[in-house]
Amino acid sequence: MNPQQQEALLYLRRLLETPESDPAEIAGSYVTVISEQLLEFAAQSYKRDGIGVIEIDLRGIDLRTATGTAPIAYYPADAGSDEWPPNLEAILNDYDPAREAVVLLFQDRAIPQIFVLG
């Protein structure tokens, strides 16, 4: 785990211990903690499927109690989805798939969050 991930893990633990923590902030910290794995997954998927996005679906999952499973999948850019935000296409056109990954995170009662990791 790199220093940024270690710091994010400590921060995530603090967020999870604080009942009033913002779920979007918790999810963002979660993405940072697993960023190395997401980058590896994206690189492998890009070689197989071309430019695309990793979707993490946290709807119905309580990160505080770690109940449920978090489906993580890679979708080629041309697969598209009605759930994808309109600005995702521009991001997919601009990122460098050789060294970056685009992550789309869904949560209950929140707009999808987009992360570009690299």
Coordinates of N, CA, C and O in Angstrom, one line a residue:
M1 N 0.9 -1.2 0.0 CA 0.0 0.0 0.0 C 0.9 1.2 0.0 O 1.8 1.3 0.8
N2 N 0.6 2.2 -0.9 CA 1.5 3.4 -1.0 C 1.1 4.3 0.1 O 0.0 4.2 0.8
P3 N 1.9 5.4 0.4 CA 1.6 6.3 1.5 C 0.2 7.0 1.3 O -0.4 7.2 2.3
Q4 N -0.1 7.3 0.1 CA -1.4 8.0 -0.1 C -2.6 7.0 0.3 O -3.5 7.5 0.9
Q5 N -2.5 5.8 0.0 CA -3.5 4.8 0.3 C -3.5 4.6 1.9 O -4.6 4.5 2.4
Q6 N -2.3 4.6 2.5 CA -2.3 4.4 3.9 C -3.0 5.6 4.6 O -3.7 5.4 5.6
E7 N -2.7 6.8 4.1 CA -3.3 8.0 4.7 C -4.8 7.9 4.5 O -5.6 8.2 5.4
A8 N -5.2 7.5 3.3 CA -6.7 7.4 3.0 C -7.3 6.3 3.9 O -8.5 6.5 4.3
L9 N -6.6 5.2 4.2 CA -7.2 4.2 5.1 C -7.4 4.7 6.5 O -8.5 4.5 7.1
L10 N -6.5 5.5 7.0 CA -6.6 6.1 8.3 C -7.8 7.1 8.3 O -8.6 7.1 9.2
Y11 N -7.9 7.9 7.3 CA -9.0 8.8 7.1 C -10.3 8.1 7.0 O -11.3 8.5 7.7
L12 N -10.4 7.1 6.2 CA -11.6 6.3 6.1 C -12.0 5.7 7.4 O -13.2 5.8 7.8
R13 N -11.1 5.2 8.2 CA -11.5 4.7 9.5 C -12.1 5.8 10.4 O -13.1 5.6 11.1
R14 N -11.5 7.0 10.4 CA -12.1 8.1 11.1 C -13.5 8.5 10.7 O -14.4 8.7 11.5
L15 N -13.6 8.5 9.3 CA -15.0 8.8 8.8 C -16.0 7.7 9.2 O -17.1 8.1 9.6
L16 N -15.6 6.5 9.2 CA -16.5 5.4 9.6 C -16.9 5.4 11.0 O -18.0 4.9 11.4
E17 N -16.0 6.0 11.9 CA -16.3 6.1 13.3 C -17.2 7.3 13.6 O -17.6 7.4 14.8
T18 N -17.4 8.2 12.7 CA -18.1 9.4 12.9 C -19.5 9.3 12.3 O -19.6 9.3 11.1
P19 N -20.5 9.2 13.1 CA -21.9 8.9 12.5 C -22.3 10.0 11.5 O -23.1 9.7 10.6
E20 N -21.9 11.3 11.7 CA -22.4 12.3 10.8 C -21.5 12.5 9.5 O -21.7 13.4 8.8
S21 N -20.6 11.6 9.3 CA -19.7 11.6 8.1 C -20.6 11.6 6.8 O -21.5 10.8 6.8
D22 N -20.2 12.3 5.9 CA -20.9 12.4 4.6 C -20.6 11.1 3.8 O -19.4 10.7 3.6
P23 N -21.6 10.3 3.4 CA -21.4 9.1 2.6 C -20.6 9.3 1.4 O -19.8 8.4 1.0
A24 N -20.7 10.4 0.7 CA -19.9 10.6 -0.5 C -18.4 10.7 -0.2 O -17.6 10.3 -0.9
E25 N -18.1 11.3 1.0 CA -16.7 11.5 1.4 C -16.2 10.1 1.8 O -15.0 9.7 1.5
I26 N -17.0 9.3 2.5 CA -16.6 7.9 2.8 C -16.3 7.1 1.5 O -15.3 6.5 1.4
A27 N -17.2 7.2 0.6 CA -17.0 6.5 -0.7 C -15.7 7.0 -1.4 O -15.0 6.1 -2.0
G28 N -15.5 8.3 -1.4 CA -14.3 8.8 -2.1 C -13.0 8.3 -1.4 O -12.1 7.9 -2.1
S29 N -13.0 8.2 -0.1 CA -11.9 7.7 0.6 C -11.7 6.2 0.3 O -10.6 5.7 0.1
Y30 N -12.8 5.5 0.2 CA -12.8 4.0 -0.1 C -12.1 3.8 -1.5 O -11.3 3.0 -1.6
V31 N -12.5 4.7 -2.5 CA -11.9 4.6 -3.8 C -10.4 4.8 -3.7 O -9.6 4.1 -4.4
T32 N -9.9 5.8 -2.9 CA -8.5 6.0 -2.8 C -7.8 4.9 -2.2 O -6.7 4.5 -2.6
V33 N -8.4 4.2 -1.2 CA -7.8 3.1 -0.5 C -7.5 1.9 -1.5 O -6.5 1.3 -1.4
I34 N -8.5 1.7 -2.4 CA -8.3 0.6 -3.3 C -7.8 1.0 -4.7 O -7.9 0.3 -5.7
S35 N -7.3 2.2 -4.8 CA -6.9 2.8 -6.1 C -5.9 1.9 -6.9 O -6.0 1.8 -8.1
E36 N -4.9 1.4 -6.2 CA -3.9 0.5 -6.9 C -4.5 -0.7 -7.5 O -4.2 -1.0 -8.7
Q37 N -5.5 -1.3 -6.8 CA -6.2 -2.5 -7.4 C -7.1 -2.0 -8.6 O -7.2 -2.7 -9.6
L38 N -7.7 -0.9 -8.4 CA -8.5 -0.4 -9.5 C -7.7 0.0 -10.8 O -8.1 -0.3 -11.9
L39 N -6.5 0.5 -10.6 CA -5.6 0.8 -11.7 C -5.2 -0.4 -12.4 O -5.2 -0.5 -13.6
E40 N -4.9 -1.5 -11.6 CA -4.5 -2.8 -12.2 C -5.6 -3.4 -13.0 O -5.5 -3.9 -14.1
F41 N -6.8 -3.3 -12.4 CA -8.0 -3.9 -13.0 C -8.3 -3.1 -14.3 O -8.6 -3.7 -15.4
A42 N -8.2 -1.8 -14.3 CA -8.5 -1.0 -15.5 C -7.5 -1.3 -16.6 O -7.8 -1.4 -17.8
A43 N -6.2 -1.4 -16.3 CA -5.2 -1.7 -17.3 C -5.4 -3.1 -18.0 O -5.3 -3.2 -19.2
Q44 N -5.8 -4.1 -17.2 CA -6.1 -5.4 -17.8 C -7.3 -5.3 -18.6 O -7.4 -5.9 -19.7
S45 N -8.3 -4.6 -18.1 CA -9.6 -4.5 -18.9 C -9.4 -3.7 -20.1 O -10.0 -4.0 -21.2
Y46 N -8.6 -2.6 -20.1 CA -8.4 -1.8 -21.3 C -7.7 -2.6 -22.4 O -8.1 -2.5 -23.5
K47 N -6.8 -3.5 -22.0 CA -6.1 -4.3 -23.0 C -7.1 -5.3 -23.7 O -7.0 -5.6 -24.9
R48 N -8.1 -5.7 -22.9 CA -9.1 -6.7 -23.4 C -10.2 -6.0 -24.2 O -10.7 -6.4 -25.2
D49 N -10.7 -4.9 -23.6 CA -12.0 -4.3 -24.0 C -11.9 -2.8 -24.6 O -12.9 -2.3 -25.0
G50 N -10.7 -2.2 -24.5 CA -10.5 -0.9 -25.0 C -10.9 0.2 -23.9 O -11.1 -0.2 -22.7
I51 N -11.0 1.4 -24.3 CA -11.3 2.5 -23.4 C -12.6 2.2 -22.7 O -13.6 1.8 -23.3
G52 N -12.7 2.5 -21.4 CA -13.9 2.2 -20.6 C -13.8 2.8 -19.2 O -12.9 3.6 -18.9
V53 N -14.8 2.4 -18.4 CA -15.0 2.9 -17.1 C -15.2 1.8 -16.1 O -15.8 0.8 -16.5
I54 N -14.6 1.9 -14.9 CA -14.9 1.0 -13.8 C -16.1 1.5 -13.1 O -16.1 2.7 -12.7
E55 N -17.1 0.7 -12.9 CA -18.3 1.1 -12.1 C -18.2 0.3 -10.8 O -18.0 -0.9 -10.7
I56 N -18.4 1.1 -9.7 CA -18.5 0.6 -8.4 C -19.9 0.9 -7.9 O -20.3 2.1 -7.8
D57 N -20.7 -0.1 -7.6 CA -22.1 0.2 -7.2 C -22.3 -0.1 -5.7 O -22.3 -1.2 -5.3
L58 N -22.4 1.0 -5.0 CA -22.5 0.9 -3.5 C -24.0 1.1 -3.1 O -24.2 1.2 -1.9
R59 N -24.9 1.1 -4.0 CA -26.3 1.3 -3.6 C -26.7 0.1 -2.8 O -26.5 -1.1 -3.2
G60 N -27.3 0.4 -1.7 CA -27.8 -0.7 -0.8 C -26.8 -1.3 0.1 O -27.0 -2.3 0.8
I61 N -25.6 -0.7 0.1 CA -24.5 -1.1 0.9 C -24.1 -0.1 2.0 O -24.0 1.1 1.7
D62 N -24.0 -0.6 3.2 CA -23.6 0.3 4.3 C -22.2 0.1 4.6 O -21.7 -0.9 5.1
L63 N -21.4 1.1 4.2 CA -19.9 1.0 4.3 C -19.5 1.0 5.8 O -18.4 0.5 6.2
R64 N -20.4 1.5 6.7 CA -20.0 1.6 8.1 C -20.0 0.2 8.7 O -19.2 -0.1 9.6
T65 N -20.9 -0.7 8.3 CA -21.0 -2.0 8.8 C -20.4 -3.1 7.9 O -20.4 -4.2 8.2
A66 N -20.0 -2.6 6.7 CA -19.5 -3.5 5.7 C -20.4 -4.7 5.3 O -20.0 -5.8 5.1
T67 N -21.7 -4.4 5.3 CA -22.7 -5.4 4.9 C -22.9 -5.3 3.4 O -22.9 -4.2 2.8
G68 N -23.2 -6.4 2.8 CA -23.5 -6.3 1.3 C -22.2 -6.5 0.5 O -21.1 -6.6 1.1
T69 N -22.3 -6.6 -0.8 CA -21.2 -6.8 -1.6 C -21.1 -5.6 -2.6 O -22.2 -5.0 -2.9
A70 N -20.0 -5.2 -3.0 CA -19.8 -4.0 -3.9 C -19.5 -4.5 -5.3 O -18.3 -4.8 -5.5
P71 N -20.4 -4.6 -6.1 CA -20.1 -5.0 -7.5 C -19.2 -4.0 -8.2 O -19.4 -2.8 -8.1
I72 N -18.1 -4.5 -8.7 CA -17.1 -3.7 -9.4 C -17.0 -4.3 -10.8 O -16.7 -5.5 -10.9
A73 N -17.2 -3.5 -11.8 CA -17.2 -4.0 -13.2 C -16.6 -3.0 -14.1 O -16.6 -1.8 -13.9
Y74 N -16.0 -3.5 -15.2 CA -15.4 -2.6 -16.3 C -16.4 -2.6 -17.5 O -16.8 -3.7 -17.9
Y75 N -16.7 -1.4 -18.0 CA -17.6 -1.3 -19.1 C -16.9 -0.5 -20.2 O -16.4 0.6 -19.9
P76 N -16.8 -1.1 -21.4 CA -16.2 -0.3 -22.5 C -17.0 1.0 -22.7 O -18.2 1.0 -22.5
A77 N -16.3 2.0 -23.2 CA -17.0 3.3 -23.4 C -18.2 3.2 -24.3 O -19.2 3.9 -24.1
D78 N -18.1 2.4 -25.3 CA -19.2 2.3 -26.3 C -20.4 1.5 -25.7 O -21.5 1.5 -26.3
A79 N -20.3 0.9 -24.5 CA -21.4 0.2 -23.9 C -22.4 1.2 -23.4 O -23.6 1.0 -23.5
G80 N -21.9 2.3 -22.8 CA -22.8 3.3 -22.3 C -23.9 2.8 -21.4 O -24.1 1.7 -21.2
S81 N -24.5 3.8 -20.7 CA -25.6 3.5 -19.8 C -26.4 4.7 -19.6 O -25.9 5.8 -19.6
D82 N -27.7 4.6 -19.4 CA -28.6 5.8 -19.1 C -28.2 6.3 -17.8 O -28.5 7.5 -17.5
E83 N -27.6 5.5 -16.9 CA -27.2 6.0 -15.6 C -25.9 6.8 -15.6 O -25.6 7.5 -14.6
W84 N -25.1 6.8 -16.7 CA -23.9 7.5 -16.7 C -24.1 9.0 -16.8 O -25.0 9.4 -17.6
P85 N -23.4 9.8 -16.1 CA -23.6 11.3 -16.2 C -23.1 11.7 -17.6 O -22.3 11.2 -18.2
P86 N -23.7 12.8 -18.0 CA -23.4 13.3 -19.4 C -21.9 13.7 -19.6 O -21.4 13.6 -20.7
N87 N -21.3 14.1 -18.5 CA -19.9 14.5 -18.7 C -18.9 13.4 -18.7 O -17.7 13.6 -19.0
L88 N -19.4 12.2 -18.5 CA -18.5 11.0 -18.4 C -17.9 10.8 -19.8 O -16.7 10.4 -19.9
E89 N -18.6 11.0 -20.9 CA -18.1 10.7 -22.2 C -16.9 11.6 -22.5 O -15.9 11.1 -23.0
A90 N -16.9 12.9 -22.1 CA -15.8 13.8 -22.3 C -14.6 13.3 -21.5 O -13.4 13.4 -22.0
I91 N -14.8 12.9 -20.3 CA -13.7 12.4 -19.5 C -13.1 11.1 -20.1 O -11.8 11.0 -20.1
L92 N -13.9 10.2 -20.6 CA -13.4 9.0 -21.2 C -12.6 9.4 -22.5 O -11.6 8.7 -22.9
N93 N -12.9 10.5 -23.2 CA -12.2 10.9 -24.4 C -10.9 11.5 -24.0 O -10.0 11.6 -24.9
D94 N -10.7 12.0 -22.8 CA -9.5 12.8 -22.4 C -8.5 12.1 -21.5 O -7.4 12.5 -21.4
Y95 N -8.9 11.0 -20.9 CA -8.0 10.3 -20.0 C -7.0 9.5 -20.8 O -7.2 9.1 -21.9
D96 N -5.9 9.1 -20.1 CA -4.8 8.3 -20.7 C -5.0 6.9 -20.1 O -4.5 6.6 -19.0
P97 N -5.6 6.0 -20.9 CA -5.8 4.6 -20.4 C -4.6 3.8 -20.1 O -4.6 2.8 -19.4
A98 N -3.4 4.3 -20.6 CA -2.2 3.6 -20.4 C -1.7 3.8 -18.9 O -0.9 3.0 -18.4
R99 N -2.1 4.9 -18.3 CA -1.7 5.2 -17.0 C -2.7 5.7 -16.0 O -2.5 6.0 -14.9
E100 N -4.0 5.8 -16.5 CA -5.1 6.3 -15.6 C -6.3 5.3 -15.7 O -6.4 4.5 -16.6
A101 N -7.2 5.5 -14.8 CA -8.4 4.8 -14.8 C -9.5 5.7 -14.4 O -9.4 6.6 -13.6
V102 N -10.7 5.5 -15.1 CA -11.9 6.3 -14.8 C -12.8 5.4 -14.0 O -13.1 4.3 -14.4
V103 N -13.2 5.9 -12.8 CA -14.1 5.2 -11.9 C -15.4 5.9 -11.7 O -15.4 7.1 -11.4
L104 N -16.5 5.3 -11.9 CA -17.8 5.8 -11.7 C -18.4 5.1 -10.5 O -18.6 3.9 -10.5
L105 N -18.8 5.9 -9.4 CA -19.2 5.3 -8.2 C -20.7 5.7 -7.9 O -21.0 6.9 -8.0
F106 N -21.5 4.7 -7.7 CA -22.9 4.9 -7.5 C -23.2 4.7 -6.0 O -22.7 3.7 -5.4
Q107 N -24.0 5.5 -5.4 CA -24.5 5.4 -4.0 C -25.9 5.7 -3.9 O -26.5 6.4 -4.8
D108 N -26.6 5.3 -2.8 CA -27.9 5.6 -2.5 C -28.1 7.1 -2.4 O -27.2 7.8 -1.8
R109 N -29.2 7.7 -3.0 CA -29.5 9.1 -2.8 C -28.4 10.1 -3.1 O -28.3 11.1 -2.4
A110 N -27.5 9.7 -4.1 CA -26.5 10.7 -4.4 C -26.2 10.6 -5.9 O -26.5 9.6 -6.5
I111 N -25.7 11.7 -6.4 CA -25.4 11.7 -7.8 C -24.1 10.9 -8.0 O -23.3 10.8 -7.1
P112 N -23.9 10.2 -9.1 CA -22.7 9.4 -9.3 C -21.5 10.3 -9.2 O -21.4 11.4 -9.7
Q113 N -20.4 9.7 -8.6 CA -19.2 10.4 -8.5 C -18.2 9.8 -9.5 O -18.2 8.6 -9.8
I114 N -17.4 10.7 -10.1 CA -16.4 10.3 -11.1 C -15.1 10.6 -10.6 O -14.8 11.7 -10.1
F115 N -14.2 9.6 -10.7 CA -12.8 9.7 -10.2 C -11.9 9.4 -11.4 O -12.2 8.4 -12.1
V116 N -10.8 10.1 -11.6 CA -9.8 9.7 -12.5 C -8.5 9.4 -11.7 O -8.0 10.3 -11.1
L117 N -8.2 8.2 -11.7 CA -7.0 7.7 -10.9 C -5.8 7.6 -11.8 O -5.9 7.3 -12.9
G118 N -4.7 7.9 -11.2 CA -3.4 7.7 -12.0 C -2.2 8.1 -11.2 O -2.2 8.5 -10.1

